[in-house]
Short mmCIF file of C-alpha atoms in Angstrom, two decimals:
data_model
loop_
_atom_site.label_atom_id
_atom_site.label_comp_id
_atom_site.label_asym_id
_atom_site.label_seq_id
_atom_site.Cartn_x
_atom_site.Cartn_y
_atom_site.Cartn_z
CA UNK A 1 20.63 -81.70 25.29
CA UNK A 2 20.96 -85.23 23.86
CA UNK A 3 23.58 -85.99 21.24
CA UNK A 4 22.43 -85.19 17.68
CA UNK A 5 23.24 -88.70 16.48
CA UNK A 6 21.17 -90.20 19.30
CA UNK A 7 18.25 -87.91 18.43
CA UNK A 8 18.42 -88.76 14.75
CA UNK A 9 18.60 -92.50 15.45
CA UNK A 10 15.46 -92.56 17.58
CA UNK A 11 13.52 -90.32 15.20
CA UNK A 12 14.56 -92.53 12.27
CA UNK A 13 13.70 -95.67 14.24
CA UNK A 14 10.21 -94.35 15.01
CA UNK A 15 9.59 -93.21 11.42
CA UNK A 16 10.58 -96.59 9.97
CA UNK A 17 8.64 -98.39 12.70
CA UNK A 18 5.51 -96.44 11.74
CA UNK A 19 6.15 -97.08 8.04
CA UNK A 20 5.76 -100.83 8.61
CA UNK A 21 3.16 -100.72 11.39
CA UNK A 22 0.87 -98.38 9.42
CA UNK A 23 0.09 -100.82 6.62
CA UNK A 24 -0.32 -103.67 9.12
CA UNK A 25 -2.92 -101.52 10.90
CA UNK A 26 -4.48 -100.79 7.51
CA UNK A 27 -4.73 -104.55 7.00
CA UNK A 28 -6.54 -104.98 10.32
CA UNK A 29 -9.04 -102.27 9.40
CA UNK A 30 -9.64 -103.96 6.03
CA UNK A 31 -10.31 -107.31 7.75
CA UNK A 32 -12.79 -105.69 10.13
CA UNK A 33 -14.66 -103.57 7.62
CA UNK A 34 -15.01 -106.36 5.03
CA UNK A 35 -16.51 -108.60 7.72
CA UNK A 36 -18.77 -105.79 8.93
CA UNK A 37 -20.31 -105.07 5.51
CA UNK A 38 -20.07 -108.73 4.38
CA UNK A 39 -17.91 -107.80 1.39
CA UNK A 40 -17.97 -111.14 -0.40
CA UNK A 41 -15.66 -109.88 -3.17
CA UNK A 42 -12.79 -109.66 -0.65
CA UNK A 43 -12.98 -113.27 0.57
CA UNK A 44 -10.17 -114.51 -1.68
CA UNK A 45 -7.75 -111.76 -0.61
CA UNK A 46 -8.73 -111.33 3.05
CA UNK A 47 -6.36 -114.03 4.32
CA UNK A 48 -3.38 -111.98 3.11
CA UNK A 49 -4.61 -108.99 5.11
CA UNK A 50 -5.14 -111.27 8.13
CA UNK A 51 -1.52 -112.37 7.84
CA UNK A 52 -0.34 -108.76 7.67
CA UNK A 53 -2.44 -107.81 10.69
CA UNK A 54 -1.22 -110.85 12.65
CA UNK A 55 2.29 -109.34 12.79
CA UNK A 56 1.05 -106.40 14.91
CA UNK A 57 1.68 -108.30 18.16
CA UNK A 58 5.36 -108.63 17.23
CA UNK A 59 5.62 -104.92 16.49
CA UNK A 60 4.90 -104.33 20.16
CA UNK A 61 8.29 -105.90 20.92
CA UNK A 62 9.99 -103.52 18.49
CA UNK A 63 8.51 -100.57 20.38
CA UNK A 64 10.34 -101.66 23.56
CA UNK A 65 13.50 -99.55 22.87
CA UNK A 66 11.38 -96.40 22.72
CA UNK A 67 9.33 -97.42 25.74
CA UNK A 68 12.48 -98.25 27.73
CA UNK A 69 14.02 -94.87 26.90
CA UNK A 70 10.86 -93.11 28.12
CA UNK A 71 10.42 -95.19 31.28
CA UNK A 72 13.99 -95.59 32.50
CA UNK A 73 15.76 -92.41 31.38
CA UNK A 74 15.07 -88.71 31.27
CA UNK A 75 16.38 -88.52 27.71
CA UNK A 76 14.70 -85.97 25.48
CA UNK A 77 16.18 -87.51 22.34
CA UNK A 78 12.71 -88.27 20.98
CA UNK A 79 10.21 -86.59 23.29
CA UNK A 80 10.97 -83.23 24.91
CA UNK A 81 8.29 -83.86 27.55
CA UNK A 82 10.28 -86.85 28.89
CA UNK A 83 12.44 -84.47 30.91
CA UNK A 84 9.57 -83.97 33.35
CA UNK A 85 8.33 -80.85 35.19
CA UNK A 86 11.82 -79.73 36.19
CA UNK A 87 13.08 -79.44 32.62
CA UNK A 88 13.16 -76.24 30.59
CA UNK A 89 9.89 -76.69 28.70
CA UNK A 90 7.54 -74.11 27.18
CA UNK A 91 4.44 -73.40 29.26
CA UNK A 92 2.19 -75.03 26.64
CA UNK A 93 4.12 -78.30 27.04
CA UNK A 94 4.20 -78.11 30.85
CA UNK A 95 0.40 -77.88 30.82
CA UNK A 96 0.28 -81.21 28.96
CA UNK A 97 2.48 -83.15 31.39
CA UNK A 98 -0.48 -84.69 33.22
CA UNK A 99 -1.11 -86.56 29.96
CA UNK A 100 2.40 -86.66 28.49
CA UNK A 101 4.30 -88.44 31.23
CA UNK A 102 6.25 -91.74 31.10
CA UNK A 103 3.91 -93.89 33.20
CA UNK A 104 0.69 -92.88 31.48
CA UNK A 105 2.42 -93.05 28.08
CA UNK A 106 3.47 -96.66 28.76
CA UNK A 107 -0.01 -97.68 29.94
CA UNK A 108 -1.65 -96.20 26.85
CA UNK A 109 0.90 -97.90 24.59
CA UNK A 110 0.13 -101.28 26.14
CA UNK A 111 -3.61 -100.66 25.69
CA UNK A 112 -3.16 -99.77 22.00
CA UNK A 113 -1.17 -102.90 21.23
CA UNK A 114 -3.56 -105.03 23.28
CA UNK A 115 -6.55 -103.78 21.27
CA UNK A 116 -4.86 -104.29 17.91
CA UNK A 117 -2.98 -107.47 18.73
CA UNK A 118 -5.86 -109.32 20.40
CA UNK A 119 -8.30 -108.32 17.65
CA UNK A 120 -5.91 -109.39 14.89
CA UNK A 121 -5.20 -112.73 16.55
CA UNK A 122 -8.88 -113.48 17.18
CA UNK A 123 -9.84 -112.82 13.56
CA UNK A 124 -6.89 -114.78 12.20
CA UNK A 125 -7.37 -117.78 14.50
CA UNK A 126 -11.13 -117.88 13.94
CA UNK A 127 -10.54 -117.78 10.19
CA UNK A 128 -8.07 -120.67 10.48
CA UNK A 129 -10.58 -122.58 12.61
CA UNK A 130 -13.10 -122.16 9.81
CA UNK A 131 -10.55 -123.67 7.41
CA UNK A 132 -10.59 -126.81 9.55
CA UNK A 133 -14.28 -127.03 10.45
CA UNK A 134 -16.12 -125.24 7.64
CA UNK A 135 -18.43 -123.74 10.28
CA UNK A 136 -20.32 -120.85 8.62
CA UNK A 137 -21.42 -119.54 12.02
CA UNK A 138 -17.86 -118.26 12.48
CA UNK A 139 -18.36 -115.71 9.69
CA UNK A 140 -21.53 -114.44 11.38
CA UNK A 141 -19.72 -114.09 14.72
CA UNK A 142 -16.87 -112.16 13.13
CA UNK A 143 -19.38 -109.86 11.47
CA UNK A 144 -21.13 -109.15 14.78
CA UNK A 145 -17.83 -108.38 16.52
CA UNK A 146 -16.51 -106.15 13.74
CA UNK A 147 -18.50 -103.02 14.63
CA UNK A 148 -17.27 -102.65 18.24
CA UNK A 149 -13.77 -103.73 17.13
CA UNK A 150 -13.62 -100.93 14.54
CA UNK A 151 -14.55 -98.33 17.17
CA UNK A 152 -11.80 -99.56 19.50
CA UNK A 153 -9.36 -99.72 16.58
CA UNK A 154 -10.12 -96.13 15.58
CA UNK A 155 -9.69 -94.75 19.10
CA UNK A 156 -6.42 -96.63 19.58
CA UNK A 157 -5.01 -95.48 16.24
CA UNK A 158 -5.99 -91.87 16.81
CA UNK A 159 -4.41 -91.63 20.26
CA UNK A 160 -1.35 -93.66 19.25
CA UNK A 161 -0.71 -91.12 16.48
CA UNK A 162 -1.00 -88.32 19.05
CA UNK A 163 1.24 -90.05 21.59
CA UNK A 164 3.98 -91.57 19.45
CA UNK A 165 4.25 -89.19 16.52
CA UNK A 166 2.63 -85.83 17.19
CA UNK A 167 4.18 -85.51 20.65
CA UNK A 168 7.69 -85.52 19.14
CA UNK A 169 6.83 -81.81 18.82
CA UNK A 170 4.86 -81.53 22.03
CA UNK A 171 4.01 -77.85 21.64
CA UNK A 172 2.16 -78.48 18.37
CA UNK A 173 -1.27 -80.03 17.99
CA UNK A 174 -3.74 -81.09 15.31
CA UNK A 175 -7.11 -82.75 15.89
CA UNK A 176 -6.99 -84.48 12.48
CA UNK A 177 -3.46 -85.86 12.83
CA UNK A 178 -4.79 -89.34 13.58
CA UNK A 179 -7.02 -89.22 10.50
CA UNK A 180 -3.97 -88.30 8.42
CA UNK A 181 -2.05 -91.32 9.74
CA UNK A 182 -5.10 -93.52 9.12
CA UNK A 183 -5.34 -92.32 5.50
CA UNK A 184 -1.63 -92.93 4.93
CA UNK A 185 -1.88 -96.39 6.49
CA UNK A 186 -4.82 -97.49 4.35
CA UNK A 187 -3.18 -96.16 1.20
CA UNK A 188 0.04 -98.02 1.92
CA UNK A 189 -1.93 -101.18 2.80
CA UNK A 190 -3.60 -101.34 -0.61
CA UNK A 191 -0.22 -100.76 -2.24
CA UNK A 192 1.25 -103.67 -0.27
CA UNK A 193 -1.73 -105.88 -1.16
CA UNK A 194 -1.39 -105.18 -4.88
CA UNK A 195 2.32 -106.04 -4.77
CA UNK A 196 1.75 -109.20 -2.68
CA UNK A 197 -1.02 -110.49 -4.94
CA UNK A 198 1.10 -109.80 -8.02
CA UNK A 199 4.11 -111.64 -6.56
CA UNK A 200 2.02 -114.63 -5.44
CA UNK A 201 0.36 -114.90 -8.84
CA UNK A 202 3.73 -114.75 -10.57
CA UNK A 203 4.80 -117.67 -8.36
CA UNK A 204 1.65 -119.60 -9.31
CA UNK A 205 0.18 -119.84 -5.79
CA UNK A 206 -3.07 -117.89 -6.27
CA UNK A 207 -3.16 -117.68 -10.05
CA UNK A 208 -6.93 -118.27 -10.39
CA UNK A 209 -8.04 -117.02 -6.98
CA UNK A 210 -7.33 -113.32 -7.51
CA UNK A 211 -8.83 -111.96 -10.70
CA UNK A 212 -8.53 -108.71 -12.60
CA UNK A 213 -11.77 -107.69 -10.90
CA UNK A 214 -10.01 -107.84 -7.53
CA UNK A 215 -7.10 -105.80 -8.88
CA UNK A 216 -9.49 -103.20 -10.20
CA UNK A 217 -11.25 -102.89 -6.85
CA UNK A 218 -8.01 -102.72 -4.86
CA UNK A 219 -6.74 -100.11 -7.32
CA UNK A 220 -9.94 -98.08 -6.91
CA UNK A 221 -9.53 -98.12 -3.14
CA UNK A 222 -5.89 -97.13 -3.54
CA UNK A 223 -6.89 -94.27 -5.83
CA UNK A 224 -9.57 -93.16 -3.38
CA UNK A 225 -7.12 -93.05 -0.48
CA UNK A 226 -4.63 -91.08 -2.59
CA UNK A 227 -7.32 -88.39 -2.79
CA UNK A 228 -8.34 -88.77 0.86
CA UNK A 229 -4.74 -88.47 2.07
CA UNK A 230 -4.22 -85.34 -0.04
CA UNK A 231 -7.52 -83.87 1.19
CA UNK A 232 -6.58 -84.31 4.86
CA UNK A 233 -3.03 -83.03 4.31
CA UNK A 234 -4.22 -79.93 2.46
CA UNK A 235 -7.09 -79.27 4.89
CA UNK A 236 -4.70 -79.27 7.85
CA UNK A 237 -2.24 -77.00 6.05
CA UNK A 238 -4.95 -74.57 4.87
CA UNK A 239 -6.51 -74.19 8.32
CA UNK A 240 -3.17 -73.35 9.91
CA UNK A 241 -2.09 -71.13 7.03
CA UNK A 242 -5.05 -68.77 7.18
CA UNK A 243 -5.18 -68.91 11.00
CA UNK A 244 -1.50 -67.84 11.03
CA UNK A 245 -1.02 -68.53 14.76
CA UNK A 246 2.70 -69.02 15.56
CA UNK A 247 2.23 -72.05 17.82
CA UNK A 248 0.33 -73.76 14.96
CA UNK A 249 2.46 -72.68 12.00
CA UNK A 250 5.79 -73.52 13.72
CA UNK A 251 5.41 -77.20 12.70
CA UNK A 252 5.22 -76.21 9.03
CA UNK A 253 7.99 -73.63 9.33
CA UNK A 254 10.45 -76.37 10.35
CA UNK A 255 9.33 -78.41 7.32
CA UNK A 256 9.88 -75.51 4.93
CA UNK A 257 13.59 -75.13 5.76
CA UNK A 258 16.80 -77.19 5.98
CA UNK A 259 16.03 -79.22 2.87
CA UNK A 260 12.69 -80.55 4.12
CA UNK A 261 10.83 -78.22 1.77
CA UNK A 262 12.05 -80.39 -1.12
CA UNK A 263 10.74 -83.51 0.60
CA UNK A 264 7.38 -81.75 0.90
CA UNK A 265 7.39 -81.03 -2.83
CA UNK A 266 8.26 -84.67 -3.55
CA UNK A 267 5.24 -85.72 -1.51
CA UNK A 268 2.93 -83.44 -3.48
CA UNK A 269 4.23 -84.85 -6.75
CA UNK A 270 4.76 -88.55 -5.98
CA UNK A 271 2.31 -89.17 -3.14
CA UNK A 272 -0.54 -87.42 -4.92
CA UNK A 273 -0.27 -85.90 -8.39
CA UNK A 274 1.63 -88.57 -10.35
CA UNK A 275 -0.09 -91.72 -8.95
CA UNK A 276 -3.47 -89.95 -9.02
CA UNK A 277 -3.19 -89.24 -12.74
CA UNK A 278 -1.29 -92.41 -13.60
CA UNK A 279 -3.72 -94.88 -12.02
CA UNK A 280 -6.95 -93.17 -13.06
CA UNK A 281 -7.58 -95.29 -16.17
CA UNK A 282 -9.62 -98.51 -15.94
CA UNK A 283 -7.16 -100.18 -18.31
CA UNK A 284 -4.27 -99.35 -15.99
CA UNK A 285 -6.16 -100.64 -12.94
CA UNK A 286 -6.76 -103.97 -14.66
CA UNK A 287 -3.07 -104.41 -15.53
CA UNK A 288 -1.58 -106.00 -12.43
CA UNK A 289 2.03 -105.42 -13.48
CA UNK A 290 1.51 -101.71 -14.06
CA UNK A 291 -0.46 -101.34 -10.82
CA UNK A 292 2.33 -103.10 -8.92
CA UNK A 293 4.66 -100.41 -10.26
CA UNK A 294 2.36 -97.64 -9.06
CA UNK A 295 2.03 -99.39 -5.71
CA UNK A 296 5.82 -99.47 -5.37
CA UNK A 297 5.98 -95.71 -6.02
CA UNK A 298 3.31 -95.11 -3.39
CA UNK A 299 5.26 -97.10 -0.80
CA UNK A 300 8.39 -95.04 -1.50
CA UNK A 301 6.31 -91.88 -1.08
CA UNK A 302 4.76 -93.29 2.10
CA UNK A 303 8.25 -93.79 3.54
CA UNK A 304 9.09 -90.17 2.71
CA UNK A 305 5.82 -89.16 4.35
CA UNK A 306 6.69 -90.88 7.63
CA UNK A 307 10.11 -89.22 7.52
CA UNK A 308 8.49 -85.83 6.83
CA UNK A 309 6.19 -86.22 9.84
CA UNK A 310 8.88 -87.16 12.36
CA UNK A 311 12.44 -86.36 11.22
CA UNK A 312 12.47 -82.54 10.79
CA UNK A 313 12.52 -82.05 14.57
CA UNK A 314 15.79 -83.98 14.73
CA UNK A 315 18.04 -82.73 11.94
CA UNK A 316 18.20 -81.16 8.45
CA UNK A 317 18.38 -83.29 5.30
CA UNK A 318 21.95 -84.36 4.48
CA UNK A 319 23.26 -87.19 2.23
CA UNK A 320 24.82 -89.10 5.15
CA UNK A 321 21.64 -88.91 7.20
CA UNK A 322 19.58 -90.14 4.23
CA UNK A 323 21.92 -93.14 3.99
CA UNK A 324 21.43 -93.83 7.70
CA UNK A 325 17.65 -93.63 7.34
CA UNK A 326 17.79 -96.08 4.42
CA UNK A 327 19.83 -98.54 6.48
CA UNK A 328 17.25 -98.28 9.28
CA UNK A 329 14.50 -98.84 6.69
CA UNK A 330 16.22 -101.96 5.35
CA UNK A 331 16.47 -103.35 8.87
CA UNK A 332 12.84 -102.65 9.75
CA UNK A 333 11.47 -103.99 6.46
CA UNK A 334 13.63 -107.11 6.80
CA UNK A 335 12.09 -107.77 10.21
CA UNK A 336 8.61 -107.27 8.75
CA UNK A 337 9.29 -109.68 5.88
CA UNK A 338 10.68 -112.29 8.27
CA UNK A 339 7.61 -112.05 10.52
CA UNK A 340 5.20 -112.14 7.58
CA UNK A 341 6.88 -114.99 5.71
CA UNK A 342 7.28 -117.05 8.88
CA UNK A 343 3.51 -117.07 9.37
CA UNK A 344 2.58 -117.14 5.67
CA UNK A 345 4.82 -120.15 5.04
CA UNK A 346 2.69 -122.35 7.29
CA UNK A 347 -0.73 -120.87 6.47
CA UNK A 348 -2.92 -121.19 3.35
CA UNK A 349 -2.98 -117.76 1.70
CA UNK A 350 -6.68 -118.15 0.85
CA UNK A 351 -9.46 -119.01 3.33
CA UNK A 352 -10.72 -122.09 1.48
CA UNK A 353 -13.80 -122.68 3.69
CA UNK A 354 -15.01 -119.07 3.71
CA UNK A 355 -18.71 -119.29 2.74
CA UNK A 356 -18.33 -116.21 0.54
CA UNK A 357 -15.37 -117.55 -1.45
CA UNK A 358 -17.50 -118.77 -4.43
CA UNK A 359 -19.01 -115.27 -4.68
CA UNK A 360 -15.53 -113.77 -4.61
CA UNK A 361 -14.29 -116.01 -7.41
CA UNK A 362 -17.35 -115.20 -9.54
CA UNK A 363 -17.15 -111.47 -8.77
CA UNK A 364 -17.54 -109.07 -11.70
CA UNK A 365 -17.00 -105.31 -11.50
CA UNK A 366 -18.83 -104.61 -14.74
CA UNK A 367 -17.93 -102.34 -17.67
#
């Protein structure tokens, strides 16, 4: 058995890694879907999401410690299946070893990052090329490519959630786990976007390029994904609760003991109920300062959510462990900010030659 501290570190590392990666993946999906449906309203804010998505390639490097542990050791600190066929594993896990094995795990991981990273770089670099040339044909090309790219994105995200997160408890399974991670990622992305736009406007950089209409639409999407996240979370719980099969309910049993039950209650209150009610009003959605506050709360809840998904298999909730998780969070977020600001500092935060930019600036939601 691996040392408890070693187990906790790798679980915390993965949870904080997914906290940051999830909203970058949400940004990539937003870029693709707004090109696909030709959402002209999003033209003035799409560059920010392109910058967020562009960091995905660098997140691949931060996954190397986990990949190295899986490939070069038999440590079960994070994944019990890493011990191989000779280890003392339940039969249900042994039957999954043709899929859950180090070599195949590494290949799939490389494929996931290749799909996301290449797509993000293509869309960012093509957008920057349009800044220089003003070629409107670029927008049409990006629209044509968006459909196939979304399908590849969805498959990669779904299987990455299975491989990296769900397999930390290899005996358990859920077919909608990837959808849950997708919902959490999109929700956190809109929260990050609201905060970024608010900060940039306070600094005077995009004061007239992002209007209250954009805030209202981003807030509506955020509100919608609050509901969608809660719907997926409750649907999964309800199905397993009334099925009452031990191999399915064991995942929830761990999360209803050792202090994790209180984290679950915090998620119900602060990931769903409070922001759902608090951001329902149109007047609130059109107040960028208030919405930035709600977005901050959602990001805190999103961090708790990632912890709730991954950490219970490692250790109970204790004050010292919470402090350690916070330190890991500070480190991971600092890396994200450095990567984002490094690219944003040398890139215009609005795609000035986007043919749909005039429509975006004139956009009106209506009463």
